Amino acid sequence: MLPSRLMWCDPRPIPRFNRQERVTLIVRDPGFYEPTEDDDCSTFGYFCRSHDRFYRHEACGEGAHVVALHCELHGPESMWPQPLMLALPEGFVPPLTDEQLAWVQTENDAG
């Protein structure tokens, strides 16, 4: 139901509380592992594709960040939209349709 490639960037103006550059999260990508309920993944981190290193809030390099969820077992992995993303849906690229957003919110509430 979601686009095969989906990104999200906090639409609020920066800086908020720190001087960190804009962070764009890759929510879904066709080349990423698609997790299932049967997966036994437990070790995750975030990897900054802009700076080719693990992302540790302001410590991975200068400039904007493009960050992906990274599973120790599977590598880059698609993620489910997080509560902040659902609170600020205007940050999705491409924009979610009303139907897609309603579906994600319903699935999130059911989980």
PDB file of C-alpha atoms in Angstrom:
ATOM      1  CA  MET A   1       0.000   0.000   0.000  1.00  0.00           C
ATOM      2  CA  LEU A   2       2.936   2.369   0.643  1.00  0.00           C
ATOM      3  CA  PRO A   3       5.182   3.600  -2.191  1.00  0.00           C
ATOM      4  CA  SER A   4       8.192   1.365  -2.870  1.00  0.00           C
ATOM      5  CA  ARG A   5      10.517   4.329  -2.157  1.00  0.00           C
ATOM      6  CA  LEU A   6       9.455   6.589   0.691  1.00  0.00           C
ATOM      7  CA  MET A   7      11.451   9.186   2.593  1.00  0.00           C
ATOM      8  CA  TRP A   8      10.596  11.514   5.468  1.00  0.00           C
ATOM      9  CA  CYS A   9      12.151  14.768   6.633  1.00  0.00           C
ATOM     10  CA  ASP A  10      10.928  16.770   9.640  1.00  0.00           C
ATOM     11  CA  PRO A  11       9.130  19.743   8.060  1.00  0.00           C
ATOM     12  CA  ARG A  12       9.640  22.011  11.062  1.00  0.00           C
ATOM     13  CA  PRO A  13      12.185  24.802  10.582  1.00  0.00           C
ATOM     14  CA  ILE A  14      15.705  24.214  11.930  1.00  0.00           C
ATOM     15  CA  PRO A  15      17.577  24.814  14.104  1.00  0.00           C
ATOM     16  CA  ARG A  16      15.215  23.628  16.794  1.00  0.00           C
ATOM     17  CA  PHE A  17      17.332  22.815  19.864  1.00  0.00           C
ATOM     18  CA  ASN A  18      20.655  22.205  18.165  1.00  0.00           C
ATOM     19  CA  ARG A  19      22.530  23.228  15.056  1.00  0.00           C
ATOM     20  CA  GLN A  20      22.330  19.852  13.334  1.00  0.00           C
ATOM     21  CA  GLU A  21      21.746  19.893   9.605  1.00  0.00           C
ATOM     22  CA  ARG A  22      18.548  18.477   8.151  1.00  0.00           C
ATOM     23  CA  VAL A  23      18.058  14.706   8.490  1.00  0.00           C
ATOM     24  CA  THR A  24      16.085  12.748   5.895  1.00  0.00           C
ATOM     25  CA  LEU A  25      15.064   9.199   6.840  1.00  0.00           C
ATOM     26  CA  ILE A  26      14.680   6.522   4.193  1.00  0.00           C
ATOM     27  CA  VAL A  27      11.478   4.779   5.298  1.00  0.00           C
ATOM     28  CA  ARG A  28      11.231   2.332   2.382  1.00  0.00           C
ATOM     29  CA  ASP A  29      13.480   1.473  -0.545  1.00  0.00           C
ATOM     30  CA  PRO A  30      13.193  -1.337  -3.125  1.00  0.00           C
ATOM     31  CA  GLY A  31      16.768  -2.461  -2.389  1.00  0.00           C
ATOM     32  CA  PHE A  32      16.219  -2.685   1.381  1.00  0.00           C
ATOM     33  CA  TYR A  33      15.255  -5.797   3.309  1.00  0.00           C
ATOM     34  CA  GLU A  34      11.516  -5.921   3.975  1.00  0.00           C
ATOM     35  CA  PRO A  35      11.010  -7.160   7.559  1.00  0.00           C
ATOM     36  CA  THR A  36       8.368  -9.735   8.445  1.00  0.00           C
ATOM     37  CA  GLU A  37       6.704 -10.671  11.728  1.00  0.00           C
ATOM     38  CA  ASP A  38       8.819 -13.856  11.831  1.00  0.00           C
ATOM     39  CA  ASP A  39      12.142 -11.993  11.868  1.00  0.00           C
ATOM     40  CA  ASP A  40      14.206 -12.260  15.014  1.00  0.00           C
ATOM     41  CA  CYS A  41      16.161  -9.029  14.518  1.00  0.00           C
ATOM     42  CA  SER A  42      17.348  -7.312  17.655  1.00  0.00           C
ATOM     43  CA  THR A  43      20.345  -5.096  16.833  1.00  0.00           C
ATOM     44  CA  PHE A  44      19.707  -1.941  14.836  1.00  0.00           C
ATOM     45  CA  GLY A  45      21.434   1.335  14.169  1.00  0.00           C
ATOM     46  CA  TYR A  46      21.182   4.165  11.685  1.00  0.00           C
ATOM     47  CA  PHE A  47      23.576   4.552   8.769  1.00  0.00           C
ATOM     48  CA  CYS A  48      24.135   7.927   7.075  1.00  0.00           C
ATOM     49  CA  ARG A  49      24.352   7.412   3.338  1.00  0.00           C
ATOM     50  CA  SER A  50      25.495  11.007   2.798  1.00  0.00           C
ATOM     51  CA  HIS A  51      28.651  10.480   4.847  1.00  0.00           C
ATOM     52  CA  ASP A  52      29.031   6.690   4.441  1.00  0.00           C
ATOM     53  CA  ARG A  53      29.209   5.978   8.169  1.00  0.00           C
ATOM     54  CA  PHE A  54      26.964   5.162  11.109  1.00  0.00           C
ATOM     55  CA  TYR A  55      24.820   8.091  12.201  1.00  0.00           C
ATOM     56  CA  ARG A  56      25.260   9.260  15.774  1.00  0.00           C
ATOM     57  CA  HIS A  57      23.412  12.603  15.967  1.00  0.00           C
ATOM     58  CA  GLU A  58      25.708  15.352  14.706  1.00  0.00           C
ATOM     59  CA  ALA A  59      28.798  13.156  14.746  1.00  0.00           C
ATOM     60  CA  CYS A  60      28.846  11.615  11.269  1.00  0.00           C
ATOM     61  CA  GLY A  61      29.823  14.631   9.160  1.00  0.00           C
ATOM     62  CA  GLU A  62      28.942  18.136   8.023  1.00  0.00           C
ATOM     63  CA  GLY A  63      25.906  18.884   5.897  1.00  0.00           C
ATOM     64  CA  ALA A  64      22.535  17.270   5.402  1.00  0.00           C
ATOM     65  CA  HIS A  65      22.090  13.608   6.369  1.00  0.00           C
ATOM     66  CA  VAL A  66      20.244  10.833   4.496  1.00  0.00           C
ATOM     67  CA  VAL A  67      19.798   8.090   7.067  1.00  0.00           C
ATOM     68  CA  ALA A  68      18.620   4.474   6.764  1.00  0.00           C
ATOM     69  CA  LEU A  69      17.754   1.894   9.392  1.00  0.00           C
ATOM     70  CA  HIS A  70      20.527  -0.706   9.477  1.00  0.00           C
ATOM     71  CA  CYS A  71      19.928  -4.214  10.862  1.00  0.00           C
ATOM     72  CA  GLU A  72      23.013  -6.128  11.991  1.00  0.00           C
ATOM     73  CA  LEU A  73      21.627  -9.275  10.342  1.00  0.00           C
ATOM     74  CA  HIS A  74      20.018  -7.946   7.127  1.00  0.00           C
ATOM     75  CA  GLY A  75      21.771  -4.630   6.419  1.00  0.00           C
ATOM     76  CA  PRO A  76      19.611  -1.716   5.194  1.00  0.00           C
ATOM     77  CA  GLU A  77      16.021  -2.367   6.212  1.00  0.00           C
ATOM     78  CA  SER A  78      12.696  -0.687   5.484  1.00  0.00           C
ATOM     79  CA  MET A  79      10.958   0.662   8.563  1.00  0.00           C
ATOM     80  CA  TRP A  80       7.385   1.331   9.600  1.00  0.00           C
ATOM     81  CA  PRO A  81       6.459   5.045   9.788  1.00  0.00           C
ATOM     82  CA  GLN A  82       7.180   6.301  13.316  1.00  0.00           C
ATOM     83  CA  PRO A  83       4.740   8.338  15.496  1.00  0.00           C
ATOM     84  CA  LEU A  84       6.515  11.654  14.741  1.00  0.00           C
ATOM     85  CA  MET A  85       6.197  10.925  11.018  1.00  0.00           C
ATOM     86  CA  LEU A  86       2.475  10.336  11.416  1.00  0.00           C
ATOM     87  CA  ALA A  87       2.125  13.546  13.443  1.00  0.00           C
ATOM     88  CA  LEU A  88       3.888  15.499  10.657  1.00  0.00           C
ATOM     89  CA  PRO A  89       2.849  13.672   7.460  1.00  0.00           C
ATOM     90  CA  GLU A  90       3.744  16.647   5.266  1.00  0.00           C
ATOM     91  CA  GLY A  91       7.373  15.499   5.611  1.00  0.00           C
ATOM     92  CA  PHE A  92       6.841  12.400   3.416  1.00  0.00           C
ATOM     93  CA  VAL A  93       8.383  12.338  -0.064  1.00  0.00           C
ATOM     94  CA  PRO A  94       6.519  11.422  -2.149  1.00  0.00           C
ATOM     95  CA  PRO A  95       3.494  12.730  -0.243  1.00  0.00           C
ATOM     96  CA  LEU A  96       1.158  10.035   1.042  1.00  0.00           C
ATOM     97  CA  THR A  97      -2.379  10.072  -0.275  1.00  0.00           C
ATOM     98  CA  ASP A  98      -5.200  10.437   2.240  1.00  0.00           C
ATOM     99  CA  GLU A  99      -5.947   6.725   1.768  1.00  0.00           C
ATOM    100  CA  GLN A 100      -2.321   5.692   2.404  1.00  0.00           C
ATOM    101  CA  LEU A 101      -2.074   7.867   5.502  1.00  0.00           C
ATOM    102  CA  ALA A 102      -5.380   6.513   6.863  1.00  0.00           C
ATOM    103  CA  TRP A 103      -4.169   2.928   6.239  1.00  0.00           C
ATOM    104  CA  VAL A 104      -0.850   3.548   8.038  1.00  0.00           C
ATOM    105  CA  GLN A 105      -2.606   5.176  10.998  1.00  0.00           C
ATOM    106  CA  THR A 106      -5.108   2.297  11.238  1.00  0.00           C
ATOM    107  CA  GLU A 107      -2.319  -0.300  11.106  1.00  0.00           C
ATOM    108  CA  ASN A 108      -0.308   1.649  13.672  1.00  0.00           C
ATOM    109  CA  ASP A 109      -3.284   1.876  16.054  1.00  0.00           C
ATOM    110  CA  ALA A 110      -3.982  -1.871  15.655  1.00  0.00           C
ATOM    111  CA  GLY A 111      -0.371  -2.866  16.400  1.00  0.00           C
TER     112      GLY A 111
END
